mmCIF file of C-alpha atoms and ligand atoms in Angstrom:
data_model
loop_
_atom_site.group_PDB
_atom_site.id
_atom_site.type_symbol
_atom_site.label_atom_id
_atom_site.label_comp_id
_atom_site.label_asym_id
_atom_site.label_seq_id
_atom_site.Cartn_x
_atom_site.Cartn_y
_atom_site.Cartn_z
ATOM 1 C CA MET V 1 116.317 166.635 72.394
ATOM 2 C CA GLN V 2 116.256 164.488 75.502
ATOM 3 C CA THR V 3 119.451 162.628 76.298
ATOM 4 C CA LEU V 4 118.666 160.666 79.492
ATOM 5 C CA LYS V 5 121.796 162.221 80.971
ATOM 6 C CA ASN V 6 121.175 160.582 84.344
ATOM 7 C CA LEU V 7 121.525 157.105 82.818
ATOM 8 C CA LEU V 8 124.627 157.995 80.802
ATOM 9 C CA ASP V 9 126.233 159.545 83.890
ATOM 10 C CA SER V 10 125.428 156.443 85.940
ATOM 11 C CA ASN V 11 126.984 154.290 83.230
ATOM 12 C CA ARG V 12 130.295 156.208 83.357
ATOM 13 C CA ILE V 13 130.478 155.832 87.136
ATOM 14 C CA TRP V 14 129.618 152.115 86.916
ATOM 15 C CA ALA V 15 132.279 151.439 84.263
ATOM 16 C CA GLU V 16 134.867 153.435 86.229
ATOM 17 C CA ASN V 17 134.128 151.465 89.416
ATOM 18 C CA ILE V 18 134.598 148.171 87.606
ATOM 19 C CA ARG V 19 137.860 149.358 85.973
ATOM 20 C CA THR V 20 139.129 150.398 89.395
ATOM 21 C CA GLN V 21 138.658 146.847 90.676
ATOM 22 C CA ASN V 22 139.920 145.173 87.491
ATOM 23 C CA PRO V 23 141.626 147.383 84.864
ATOM 24 C CA ASN V 24 141.363 144.599 82.227
ATOM 25 C CA PHE V 25 137.706 143.724 82.832
ATOM 26 C CA PHE V 26 136.262 145.249 79.663
ATOM 27 C CA THR V 27 139.213 144.548 77.365
ATOM 28 C CA ASP V 28 139.192 140.865 78.399
ATOM 29 C CA LEU V 29 135.419 140.605 77.866
ATOM 30 C CA ALA V 30 135.644 142.352 74.507
ATOM 31 C CA HIS V 31 137.612 139.406 73.106
ATOM 32 C CA GLN V 32 135.098 136.694 73.958
ATOM 33 C CA GLN V 33 132.163 135.688 76.100
ATOM 34 C CA MET V 34 132.045 132.270 77.753
ATOM 35 C CA PRO V 35 128.823 132.156 79.759
ATOM 36 C CA GLU V 36 127.895 128.829 81.337
ATOM 37 C CA TYR V 37 124.201 129.593 81.590
ATOM 38 C CA LEU V 38 121.281 130.654 79.407
ATOM 39 C CA TRP V 39 118.552 132.457 81.336
ATOM 40 C CA ILE V 40 115.032 132.552 79.888
ATOM 41 C CA GLY V 41 113.069 134.908 82.101
ATOM 42 C CA CYS V 42 110.293 137.484 82.247
ATOM 43 C CA SER V 43 110.797 141.040 80.982
ATOM 44 C CA ASP V 44 109.547 142.354 84.342
ATOM 45 C CA SER V 45 111.884 145.127 85.574
ATOM 46 C CA ARG V 46 111.960 143.549 89.034
ATOM 47 C CA VAL V 47 113.567 140.345 87.764
ATOM 48 C CA PRO V 48 117.010 141.260 86.346
ATOM 49 C CA ALA V 49 118.856 138.008 85.625
ATOM 50 C CA ASN V 50 122.447 139.021 86.393
ATOM 51 C CA GLN V 51 121.653 140.714 89.692
ATOM 52 C CA ILE V 52 119.432 137.959 91.092
ATOM 53 C CA VAL V 53 122.163 135.342 90.774
ATOM 54 C CA ASP V 54 124.952 137.854 91.395
ATOM 55 C CA LEU V 55 126.767 137.300 88.097
ATOM 56 C CA GLN V 56 128.963 139.757 86.237
ATOM 57 C CA PRO V 57 128.732 140.775 82.559
ATOM 58 C CA GLY V 58 129.930 137.829 80.456
ATOM 59 C CA GLU V 59 128.653 135.156 82.840
ATOM 60 C CA ILE V 60 125.044 134.607 81.789
ATOM 61 C CA PHE V 61 123.362 134.719 78.367
ATOM 62 C CA VAL V 62 119.866 136.167 78.636
ATOM 63 C CA HIS V 63 116.572 136.002 76.778
ATOM 64 C CA ARG V 64 113.559 137.730 78.284
ATOM 65 C CA ASN V 65 109.964 138.124 77.161
ATOM 66 C CA ILE V 66 106.607 138.602 78.828
ATOM 67 C CA ALA V 67 105.963 135.644 81.159
ATOM 68 C CA ASN V 68 109.129 133.747 80.147
ATOM 69 C CA LEU V 69 107.548 131.778 77.316
ATOM 70 C CA VAL V 70 109.277 129.362 74.953
ATOM 71 C CA VAL V 71 106.923 129.263 71.972
ATOM 72 C CA HIS V 72 107.636 126.516 69.442
ATOM 73 C CA THR V 73 107.706 128.916 66.496
ATOM 74 C CA ASP V 74 109.338 131.947 68.139
ATOM 75 C CA LEU V 75 112.440 132.358 65.958
ATOM 76 C CA ASN V 76 113.838 134.930 68.363
ATOM 77 C CA CYS V 77 113.830 132.552 71.340
ATOM 78 C CA LEU V 78 114.847 129.530 69.231
ATOM 79 C CA SER V 79 117.788 131.462 67.775
ATOM 80 C CA VAL V 80 118.923 132.430 71.259
ATOM 81 C CA ILE V 81 118.732 128.808 72.411
ATOM 82 C CA GLN V 82 120.600 127.546 69.348
ATOM 83 C CA PHE V 83 123.348 130.132 69.627
ATOM 84 C CA ALA V 84 123.714 129.585 73.365
ATOM 85 C CA VAL V 85 123.881 125.795 73.121
ATOM 86 C CA GLU V 86 125.748 125.261 69.843
ATOM 87 C CA VAL V 87 128.093 128.244 69.701
ATOM 88 C CA LEU V 88 128.569 129.386 73.294
ATOM 89 C CA LYS V 89 128.167 125.792 74.517
ATOM 90 C CA VAL V 90 126.246 126.642 77.669
ATOM 91 C CA LYS V 91 125.617 123.591 79.861
ATOM 92 C CA HIS V 92 122.562 124.903 81.684
ATOM 93 C CA ILE V 93 119.343 126.563 80.544
ATOM 94 C CA ILE V 94 117.303 128.137 83.329
ATOM 95 C CA VAL V 95 113.646 128.962 82.688
ATOM 96 C CA CYS V 96 112.738 131.382 85.461
ATOM 97 C CA GLY V 97 109.225 132.608 86.203
ATOM 98 C CA HIS V 98 108.256 134.879 89.068
ATOM 99 C CA TYR V 99 105.383 135.256 91.477
ATOM 100 C CA GLY V 100 103.408 138.449 90.954
ATOM 101 C CA CYS V 101 103.857 138.159 87.170
ATOM 102 C CA GLY V 102 101.592 140.617 85.374
ATOM 103 C CA GLY V 103 101.532 138.375 82.302
ATOM 104 C CA ILE V 104 100.189 135.425 84.295
ATOM 105 C CA LYS V 105 97.554 137.627 85.953
ATOM 106 C CA ALA V 106 96.494 139.204 82.658
ATOM 107 C CA ALA V 107 96.182 135.766 81.048
ATOM 108 C CA MET V 108 93.681 134.740 83.712
ATOM 109 C CA GLU V 109 91.488 137.756 83.032
ATOM 110 C CA SER V 110 89.005 138.165 80.231
ATOM 111 C CA LYS V 111 89.776 141.884 79.789
ATOM 112 C CA VAL V 112 91.033 143.191 76.467
ATOM 113 C CA HIS V 113 94.733 144.167 76.681
ATOM 114 C CA GLY V 114 95.440 144.583 72.969
ATOM 115 C CA LEU V 115 98.005 142.792 70.812
ATOM 116 C CA ILE V 116 99.507 141.139 73.856
ATOM 117 C CA ASP V 117 96.362 139.045 74.286
ATOM 118 C CA ASN V 118 97.648 136.864 71.447
ATOM 119 C CA TRP V 119 100.904 136.234 73.319
ATOM 120 C CA LEU V 120 99.017 135.582 76.563
ATOM 121 C CA ARG V 121 97.008 132.848 74.807
ATOM 122 C CA HIS V 122 99.985 130.559 75.404
ATOM 123 C CA ILE V 123 99.536 130.984 79.165
ATOM 124 C CA LYS V 124 95.793 130.398 78.820
ATOM 125 C CA ASP V 125 96.718 127.082 77.169
ATOM 126 C CA VAL V 126 98.800 126.127 80.227
ATOM 127 C CA TYR V 127 95.823 127.023 82.432
ATOM 128 C CA ARG V 128 93.579 124.850 80.257
ATOM 129 C CA TYR V 129 95.930 121.858 80.614
ATOM 130 C CA HIS V 130 95.828 122.169 84.426
ATOM 131 C CA GLN V 131 92.426 123.791 84.892
ATOM 132 C CA ALA V 132 91.002 121.224 87.355
ATOM 133 C CA THR V 133 94.036 121.476 89.659
ATOM 134 C CA ILE V 134 94.263 125.263 89.484
ATOM 135 C CA ASP V 135 90.519 125.814 89.939
ATOM 136 C CA ALA V 136 90.613 123.607 93.042
ATOM 137 C CA VAL V 137 92.744 126.279 94.769
ATOM 138 C CA GLU V 138 90.452 128.850 96.416
ATOM 139 C CA ASN V 139 92.904 131.623 97.295
ATOM 140 C CA GLU V 140 93.354 133.860 94.265
ATOM 141 C CA GLN V 141 97.043 134.607 94.947
ATOM 142 C CA GLU V 142 97.830 130.929 95.448
ATOM 143 C CA LYS V 143 96.007 130.145 92.224
ATOM 144 C CA LEU V 144 98.226 132.607 90.322
ATOM 145 C CA LYS V 145 101.343 131.185 91.997
ATOM 146 C CA LEU V 146 100.373 127.677 90.907
ATOM 147 C CA LEU V 147 99.785 128.796 87.304
ATOM 148 C CA CYS V 148 103.140 130.606 87.418
ATOM 149 C CA GLU V 149 104.854 127.349 88.436
ATOM 150 C CA ARG V 150 102.950 125.223 85.899
ATOM 151 C CA ASN V 151 103.864 127.736 83.211
ATOM 152 C CA VAL V 152 107.569 127.383 84.027
ATOM 153 C CA ILE V 153 107.293 123.590 83.919
ATOM 154 C CA GLU V 154 105.551 123.824 80.523
ATOM 155 C CA GLN V 155 108.281 126.096 79.151
ATOM 156 C CA VAL V 156 110.989 123.728 80.427
ATOM 157 C CA ALA V 157 109.243 121.002 78.407
ATOM 158 C CA ASN V 158 109.119 123.297 75.389
ATOM 159 C CA VAL V 159 112.899 123.850 75.579
ATOM 160 C CA CYS V 160 113.415 120.079 75.822
ATOM 161 C CA HIS V 161 111.192 119.466 72.803
ATOM 162 C CA THR V 162 113.188 121.739 70.498
ATOM 163 C CA THR V 163 115.263 120.041 67.852
ATOM 164 C CA ILE V 164 118.199 121.941 69.364
ATOM 165 C CA ALA V 165 118.020 120.256 72.788
ATOM 166 C CA GLN V 166 117.275 116.835 71.276
ATOM 167 C CA ARG V 167 120.197 117.101 68.839
ATOM 168 C CA THR V 168 122.519 118.114 71.666
ATOM 169 C CA TRP V 169 121.532 115.168 73.838
ATOM 170 C CA LYS V 170 121.688 112.763 70.886
ATOM 171 C CA ALA V 171 125.290 113.877 70.334
ATOM 172 C CA GLY V 172 126.045 112.882 73.932
ATOM 173 C CA LYS V 173 126.679 116.441 75.060
ATOM 174 C CA GLU V 174 125.846 117.719 78.515
ATOM 175 C CA LEU V 175 122.795 119.991 78.786
ATOM 176 C CA SER V 176 120.504 120.538 81.782
ATOM 177 C CA ILE V 177 117.205 122.412 81.596
ATOM 178 C CA HIS V 178 116.074 123.862 84.940
ATOM 179 C CA GLY V 179 112.771 125.369 86.123
ATOM 180 C CA TRP V 180 112.912 128.088 88.772
ATOM 181 C CA VAL V 181 110.551 130.658 90.249
ATOM 182 C CA TYR V 182 111.657 133.967 91.747
ATOM 183 C CA ASP V 183 109.722 135.545 94.602
ATOM 184 C CA ILE V 184 109.685 139.325 94.150
ATOM 185 C CA GLU V 185 108.611 139.701 97.792
ATOM 186 C CA ASP V 186 111.811 138.288 99.301
ATOM 187 C CA GLY V 187 114.295 138.034 96.404
ATOM 188 C CA ILE V 188 114.616 134.261 96.747
ATOM 189 C CA LEU V 189 114.731 131.749 93.892
ATOM 190 C CA LYS V 190 112.922 128.423 94.215
ATOM 191 C CA ASP V 191 114.034 125.377 92.232
ATOM 192 C CA LEU V 192 110.885 123.571 91.064
ATOM 193 C CA GLY V 193 112.833 120.298 90.859
ATOM 194 C CA VAL V 194 112.012 119.581 87.219
ATOM 195 C CA CYS V 195 115.536 119.448 85.816
ATOM 196 C CA VAL V 196 115.810 117.543 82.523
ATOM 197 C CA THR V 197 119.209 116.212 81.446
ATOM 198 C CA GLY V 198 118.592 113.770 78.592
ATOM 199 C CA LEU V 199 116.361 112.225 75.927
ATOM 200 C CA ASP V 200 115.231 109.435 78.260
ATOM 201 C CA GLN V 201 113.219 112.017 80.252
ATOM 202 C CA LEU V 202 111.171 113.156 77.240
ATOM 203 C CA SER V 203 107.684 111.885 76.515
ATOM 204 C CA SER V 204 107.403 109.749 73.383
ATOM 205 C CA THR V 205 104.925 112.238 71.889
ATOM 206 C CA HIS V 206 107.675 114.799 71.357
ATOM 207 C CA LEU V 207 110.779 112.636 71.071
ATOM 208 C CA LEU V 208 111.936 112.756 67.458
ATOM 209 C CA LYS V 209 112.498 109.278 66.046
ATOM 210 C CA HIS V 210 115.828 110.316 64.602
ATOM 211 C CA TYR V 211 117.033 111.181 68.084
ATOM 212 C CA ARG V 212 115.794 108.070 69.882
ATOM 213 C CA ALA V 213 118.250 105.573 71.289
ATOM 214 C CA LYS V 214 118.713 102.684 68.812
ATOM 215 C CA ASP V 215 117.152 100.090 71.123
ATOM 216 C CA SER V 216 113.927 102.094 71.482
ATOM 217 C CA ILE V 217 113.231 102.533 67.782
HETATM 218 CO CO1 CO P 301 106.406 138.549 84.659
#
């Protein structure tokens, strides 16, 4: 039987170091979590949410999948968003992509990768929406970076279009959806400047009538 002893040993040292700095750290956290942020990021091992923004356990709620997608029918992601917004009452949702994303690169290829090709179809759709702009870029790396950014912007829109976000805004509660990209080459986050904070920023195609302001019905 393999026990991954190295990881278990590292865990004991890590927990001991934290207890040395704050003896109540784990007992306090065991009672409740009150994170202010929901992070929706890529599963890539080089993009660990807590470490990038230097937050401790208990400070950020995290959902990760390949290429940080928010798919309209993904009950896993939707459940995370609902729990984060309605129960934990996070005020900020950060969709974070990253340059050098294997999912973005694979989506641009026509190779067979297996089951994951079905997941990557969502990124192909983003490419299709912006094909003229992306194809106009000659440098292959820059092309992938642009698709990475457009994918984040698309996923920010997908979060905004959920009934969860619309219901929250309709109730007059504060919720900001942010789009960021992380550069694995220098460790720096870039804000894409696409923050959405209310129903008035949604396109009419996705704004649910029930959630519209009275004067716009
Ligand atoms: Co990735």
